[in-house]
mmCIF file with all atom_site columns, C-alpha atoms in Angstrom:
data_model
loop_
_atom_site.group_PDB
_atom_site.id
_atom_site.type_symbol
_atom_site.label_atom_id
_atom_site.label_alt_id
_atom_site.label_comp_id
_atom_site.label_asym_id
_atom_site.label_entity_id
_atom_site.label_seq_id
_atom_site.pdbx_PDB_ins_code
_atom_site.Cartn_x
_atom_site.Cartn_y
_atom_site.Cartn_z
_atom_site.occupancy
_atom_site.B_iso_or_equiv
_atom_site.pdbx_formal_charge
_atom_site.auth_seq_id
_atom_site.auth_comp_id
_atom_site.auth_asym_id
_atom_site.auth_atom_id
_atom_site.pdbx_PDB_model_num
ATOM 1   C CA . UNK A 1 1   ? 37.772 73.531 6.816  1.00 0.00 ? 1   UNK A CA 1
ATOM 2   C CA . UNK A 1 2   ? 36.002 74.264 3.440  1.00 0.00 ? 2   UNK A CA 1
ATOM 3   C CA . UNK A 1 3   ? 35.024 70.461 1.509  1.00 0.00 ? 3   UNK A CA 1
ATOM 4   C CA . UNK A 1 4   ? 38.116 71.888 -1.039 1.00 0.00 ? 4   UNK A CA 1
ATOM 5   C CA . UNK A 1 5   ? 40.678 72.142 1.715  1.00 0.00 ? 5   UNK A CA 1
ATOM 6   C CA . UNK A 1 6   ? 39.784 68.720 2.960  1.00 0.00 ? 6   UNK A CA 1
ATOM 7   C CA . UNK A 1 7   ? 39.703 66.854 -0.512 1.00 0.00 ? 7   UNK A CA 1
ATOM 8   C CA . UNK A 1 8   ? 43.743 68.587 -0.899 1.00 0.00 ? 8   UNK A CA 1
ATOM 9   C CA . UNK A 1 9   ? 45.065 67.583 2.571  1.00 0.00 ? 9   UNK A CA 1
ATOM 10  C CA . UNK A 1 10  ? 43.541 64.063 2.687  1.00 0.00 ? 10  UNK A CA 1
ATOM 11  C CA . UNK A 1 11  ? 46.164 61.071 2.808  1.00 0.00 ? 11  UNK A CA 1
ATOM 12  C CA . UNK A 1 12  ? 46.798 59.077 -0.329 1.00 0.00 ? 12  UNK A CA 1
ATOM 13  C CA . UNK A 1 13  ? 48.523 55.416 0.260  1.00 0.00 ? 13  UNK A CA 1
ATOM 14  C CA . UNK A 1 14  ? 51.962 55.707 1.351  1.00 0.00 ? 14  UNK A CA 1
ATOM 15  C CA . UNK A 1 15  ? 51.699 59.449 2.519  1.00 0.00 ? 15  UNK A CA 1
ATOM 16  C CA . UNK A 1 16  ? 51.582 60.211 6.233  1.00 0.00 ? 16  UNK A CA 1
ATOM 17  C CA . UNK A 1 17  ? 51.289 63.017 8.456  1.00 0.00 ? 17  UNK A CA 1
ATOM 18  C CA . UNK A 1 18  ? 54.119 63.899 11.202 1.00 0.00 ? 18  UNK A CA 1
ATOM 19  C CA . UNK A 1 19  ? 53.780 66.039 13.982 1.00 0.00 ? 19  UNK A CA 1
ATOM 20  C CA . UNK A 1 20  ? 56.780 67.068 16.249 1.00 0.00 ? 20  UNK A CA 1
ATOM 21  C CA . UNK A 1 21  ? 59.393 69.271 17.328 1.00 0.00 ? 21  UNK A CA 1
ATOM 22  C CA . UNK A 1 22  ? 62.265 69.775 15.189 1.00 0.00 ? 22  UNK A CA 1
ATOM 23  C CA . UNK A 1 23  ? 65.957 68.954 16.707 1.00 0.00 ? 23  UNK A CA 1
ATOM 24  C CA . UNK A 1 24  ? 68.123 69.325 14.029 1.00 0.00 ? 24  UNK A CA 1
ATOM 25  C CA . UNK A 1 25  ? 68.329 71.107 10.430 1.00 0.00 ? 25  UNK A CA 1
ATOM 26  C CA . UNK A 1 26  ? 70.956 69.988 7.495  1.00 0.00 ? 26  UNK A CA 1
ATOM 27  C CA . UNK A 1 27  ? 71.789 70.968 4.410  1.00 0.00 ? 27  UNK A CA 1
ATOM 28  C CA . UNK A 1 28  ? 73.016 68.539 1.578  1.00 0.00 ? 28  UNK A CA 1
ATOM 29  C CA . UNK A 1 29  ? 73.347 69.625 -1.996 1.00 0.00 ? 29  UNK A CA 1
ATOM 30  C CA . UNK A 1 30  ? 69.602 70.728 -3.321 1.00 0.00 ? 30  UNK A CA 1
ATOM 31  C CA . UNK A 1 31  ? 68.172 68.749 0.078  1.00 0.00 ? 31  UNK A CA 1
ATOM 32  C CA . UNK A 1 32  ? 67.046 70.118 3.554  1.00 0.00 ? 32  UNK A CA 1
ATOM 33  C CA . UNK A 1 33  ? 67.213 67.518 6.128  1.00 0.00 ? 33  UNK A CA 1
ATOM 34  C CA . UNK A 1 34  ? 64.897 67.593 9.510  1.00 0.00 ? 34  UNK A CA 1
ATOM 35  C CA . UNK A 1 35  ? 65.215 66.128 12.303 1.00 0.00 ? 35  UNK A CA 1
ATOM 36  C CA . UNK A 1 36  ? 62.360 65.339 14.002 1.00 0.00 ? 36  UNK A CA 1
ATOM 37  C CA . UNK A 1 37  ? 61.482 64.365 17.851 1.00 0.00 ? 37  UNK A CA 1
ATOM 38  C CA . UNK A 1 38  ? 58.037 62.767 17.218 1.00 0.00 ? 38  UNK A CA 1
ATOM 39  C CA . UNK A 1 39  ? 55.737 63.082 20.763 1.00 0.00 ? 39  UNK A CA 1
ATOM 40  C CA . UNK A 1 40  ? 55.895 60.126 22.891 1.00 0.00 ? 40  UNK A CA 1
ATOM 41  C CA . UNK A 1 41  ? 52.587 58.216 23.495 1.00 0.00 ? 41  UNK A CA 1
ATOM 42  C CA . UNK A 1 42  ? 52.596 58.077 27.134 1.00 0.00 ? 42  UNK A CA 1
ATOM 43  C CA . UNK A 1 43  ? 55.342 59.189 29.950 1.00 0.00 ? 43  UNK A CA 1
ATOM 44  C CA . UNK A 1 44  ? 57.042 55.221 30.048 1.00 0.00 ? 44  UNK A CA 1
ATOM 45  C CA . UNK A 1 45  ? 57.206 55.086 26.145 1.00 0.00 ? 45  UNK A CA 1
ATOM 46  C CA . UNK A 1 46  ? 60.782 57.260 25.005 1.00 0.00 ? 46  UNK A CA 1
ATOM 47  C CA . UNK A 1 47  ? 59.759 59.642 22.045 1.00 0.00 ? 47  UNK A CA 1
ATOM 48  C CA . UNK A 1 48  ? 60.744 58.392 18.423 1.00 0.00 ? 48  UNK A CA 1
ATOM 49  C CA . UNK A 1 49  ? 62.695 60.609 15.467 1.00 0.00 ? 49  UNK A CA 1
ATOM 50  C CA . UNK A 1 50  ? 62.784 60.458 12.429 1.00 0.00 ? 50  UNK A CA 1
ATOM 51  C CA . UNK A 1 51  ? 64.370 62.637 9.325  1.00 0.00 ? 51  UNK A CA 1
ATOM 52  C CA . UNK A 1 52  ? 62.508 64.010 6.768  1.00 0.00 ? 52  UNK A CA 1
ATOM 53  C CA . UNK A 1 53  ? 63.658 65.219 3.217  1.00 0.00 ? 53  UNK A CA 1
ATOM 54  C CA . UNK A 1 54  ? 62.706 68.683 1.608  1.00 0.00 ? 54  UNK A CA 1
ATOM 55  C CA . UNK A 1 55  ? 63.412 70.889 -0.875 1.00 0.00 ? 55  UNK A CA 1
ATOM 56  C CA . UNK A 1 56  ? 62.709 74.149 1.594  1.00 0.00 ? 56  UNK A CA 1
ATOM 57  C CA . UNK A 1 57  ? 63.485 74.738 5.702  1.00 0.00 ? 57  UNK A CA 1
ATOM 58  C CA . UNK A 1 58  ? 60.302 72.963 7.075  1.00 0.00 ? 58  UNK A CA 1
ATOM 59  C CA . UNK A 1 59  ? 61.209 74.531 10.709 1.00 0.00 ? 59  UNK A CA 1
ATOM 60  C CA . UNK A 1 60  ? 63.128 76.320 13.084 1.00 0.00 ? 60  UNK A CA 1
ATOM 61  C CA . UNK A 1 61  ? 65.399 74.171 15.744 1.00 0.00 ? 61  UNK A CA 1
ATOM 62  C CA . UNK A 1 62  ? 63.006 73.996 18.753 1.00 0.00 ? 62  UNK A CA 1
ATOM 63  C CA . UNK A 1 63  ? 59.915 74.633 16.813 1.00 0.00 ? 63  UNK A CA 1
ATOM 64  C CA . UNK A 1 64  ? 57.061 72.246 16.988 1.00 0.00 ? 64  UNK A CA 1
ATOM 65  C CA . UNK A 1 65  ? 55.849 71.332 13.358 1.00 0.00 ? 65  UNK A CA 1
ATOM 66  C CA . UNK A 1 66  ? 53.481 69.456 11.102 1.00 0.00 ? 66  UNK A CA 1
ATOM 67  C CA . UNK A 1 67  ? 53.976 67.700 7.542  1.00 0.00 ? 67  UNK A CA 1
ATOM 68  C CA . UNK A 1 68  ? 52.335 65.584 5.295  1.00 0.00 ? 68  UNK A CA 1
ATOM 69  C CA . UNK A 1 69  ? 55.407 62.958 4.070  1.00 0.00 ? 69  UNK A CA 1
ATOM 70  C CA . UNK A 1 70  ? 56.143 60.182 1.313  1.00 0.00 ? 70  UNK A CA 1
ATOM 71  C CA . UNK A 1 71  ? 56.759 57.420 2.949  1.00 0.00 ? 71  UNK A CA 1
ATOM 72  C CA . UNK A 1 72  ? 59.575 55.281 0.836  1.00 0.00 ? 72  UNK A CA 1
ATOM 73  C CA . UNK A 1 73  ? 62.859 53.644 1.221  1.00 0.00 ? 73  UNK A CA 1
ATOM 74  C CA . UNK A 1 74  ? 65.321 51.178 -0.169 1.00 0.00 ? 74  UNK A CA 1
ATOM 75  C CA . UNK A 1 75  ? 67.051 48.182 0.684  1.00 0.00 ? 75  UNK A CA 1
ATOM 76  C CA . UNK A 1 76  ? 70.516 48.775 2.360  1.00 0.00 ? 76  UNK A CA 1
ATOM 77  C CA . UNK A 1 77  ? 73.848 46.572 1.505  1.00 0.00 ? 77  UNK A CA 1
ATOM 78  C CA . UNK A 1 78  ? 73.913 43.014 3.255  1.00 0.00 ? 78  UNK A CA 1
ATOM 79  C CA . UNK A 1 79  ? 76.521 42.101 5.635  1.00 0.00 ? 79  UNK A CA 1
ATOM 80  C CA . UNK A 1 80  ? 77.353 39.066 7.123  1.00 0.00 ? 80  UNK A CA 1
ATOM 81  C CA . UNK A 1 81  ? 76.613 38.605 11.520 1.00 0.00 ? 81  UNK A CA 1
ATOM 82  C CA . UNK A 1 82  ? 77.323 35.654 13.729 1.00 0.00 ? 82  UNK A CA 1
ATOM 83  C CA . UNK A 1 83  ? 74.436 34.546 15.891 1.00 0.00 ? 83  UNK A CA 1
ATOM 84  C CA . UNK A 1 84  ? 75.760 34.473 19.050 1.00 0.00 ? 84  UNK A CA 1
ATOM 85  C CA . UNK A 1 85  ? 73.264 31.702 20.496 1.00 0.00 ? 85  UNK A CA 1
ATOM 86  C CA . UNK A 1 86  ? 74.397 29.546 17.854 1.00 0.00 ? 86  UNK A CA 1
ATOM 87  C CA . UNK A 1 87  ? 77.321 30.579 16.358 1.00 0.00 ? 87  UNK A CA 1
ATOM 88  C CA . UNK A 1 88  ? 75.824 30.212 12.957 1.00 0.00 ? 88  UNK A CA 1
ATOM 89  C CA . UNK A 1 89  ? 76.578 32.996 10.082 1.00 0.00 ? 89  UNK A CA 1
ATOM 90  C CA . UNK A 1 90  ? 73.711 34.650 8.641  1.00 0.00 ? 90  UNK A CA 1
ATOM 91  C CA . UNK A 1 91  ? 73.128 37.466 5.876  1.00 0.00 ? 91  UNK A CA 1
ATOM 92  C CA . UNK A 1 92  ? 71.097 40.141 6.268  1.00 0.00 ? 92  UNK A CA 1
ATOM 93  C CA . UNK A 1 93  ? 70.019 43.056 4.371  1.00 0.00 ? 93  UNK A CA 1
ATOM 94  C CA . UNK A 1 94  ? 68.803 46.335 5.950  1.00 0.00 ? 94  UNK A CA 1
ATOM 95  C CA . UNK A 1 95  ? 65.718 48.066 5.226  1.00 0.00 ? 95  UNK A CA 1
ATOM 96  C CA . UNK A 1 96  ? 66.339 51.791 5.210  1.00 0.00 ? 96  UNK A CA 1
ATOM 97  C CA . UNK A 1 97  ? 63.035 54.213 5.245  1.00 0.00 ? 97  UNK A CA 1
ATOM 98  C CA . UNK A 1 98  ? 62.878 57.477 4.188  1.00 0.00 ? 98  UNK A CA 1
ATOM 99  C CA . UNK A 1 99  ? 60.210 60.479 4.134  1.00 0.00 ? 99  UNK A CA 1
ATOM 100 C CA . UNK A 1 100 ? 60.094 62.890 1.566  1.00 0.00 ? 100 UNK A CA 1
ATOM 101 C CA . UNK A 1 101 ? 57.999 66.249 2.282  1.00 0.00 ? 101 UNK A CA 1
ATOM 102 C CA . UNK A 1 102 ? 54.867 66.750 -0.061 1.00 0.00 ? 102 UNK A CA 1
ATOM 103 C CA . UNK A 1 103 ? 55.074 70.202 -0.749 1.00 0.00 ? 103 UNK A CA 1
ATOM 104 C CA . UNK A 1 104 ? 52.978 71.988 -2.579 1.00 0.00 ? 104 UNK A CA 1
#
């Protein structure tokens, strides 16, 4: 890798690069959505997924892939839950993250 190719693919804050095998491709009005099984990090641990947002097919169904994302999100709508220890009411407000594709 040429000093040139490194300086472009480096990680700025918030960015982060996935690796796994893609289980699922959507389409939603200019979006592509990908599902992605991310590799588990030993044979106890069950494998994680995420989905990450593009504006072109990053992968075939099956195929094993790599992508530098965007890591953002936003704060979901609150809703009301009974503890059921205590039976006291609390409110709580989701976190939602999402991945956008940096493509060039």
């Amino acid at each position: 890798m040429t000093p040139q190719e490194s300086k472009n693919t480096a990680l700025k804050p918030n960015q982060a690069l996935l690796a796994g095998r893609v289980n699922a491709v959507r389409k939603a009005d200019e979006y592509v959505y990908t599902e992605i099984t991310l590799p588990a990090p030993d044979e106890y641990t069950s494998p994680q997924s995420v989905e990450v947002r593009s504006r072109k097919r990053l992968g075939q169904v099956g195929e094993t892939i790599e992508t530098r994302v965007l890591c953002g999100g936003y704060r979901g709508k609150p809703f009301q839950f009974t503890d059921k220890e205590t039976g006291e009411r609390h409110q709580r407000r989701p976190v939602l993250n999402v991945y956008s594709a940096l493509e060039d």
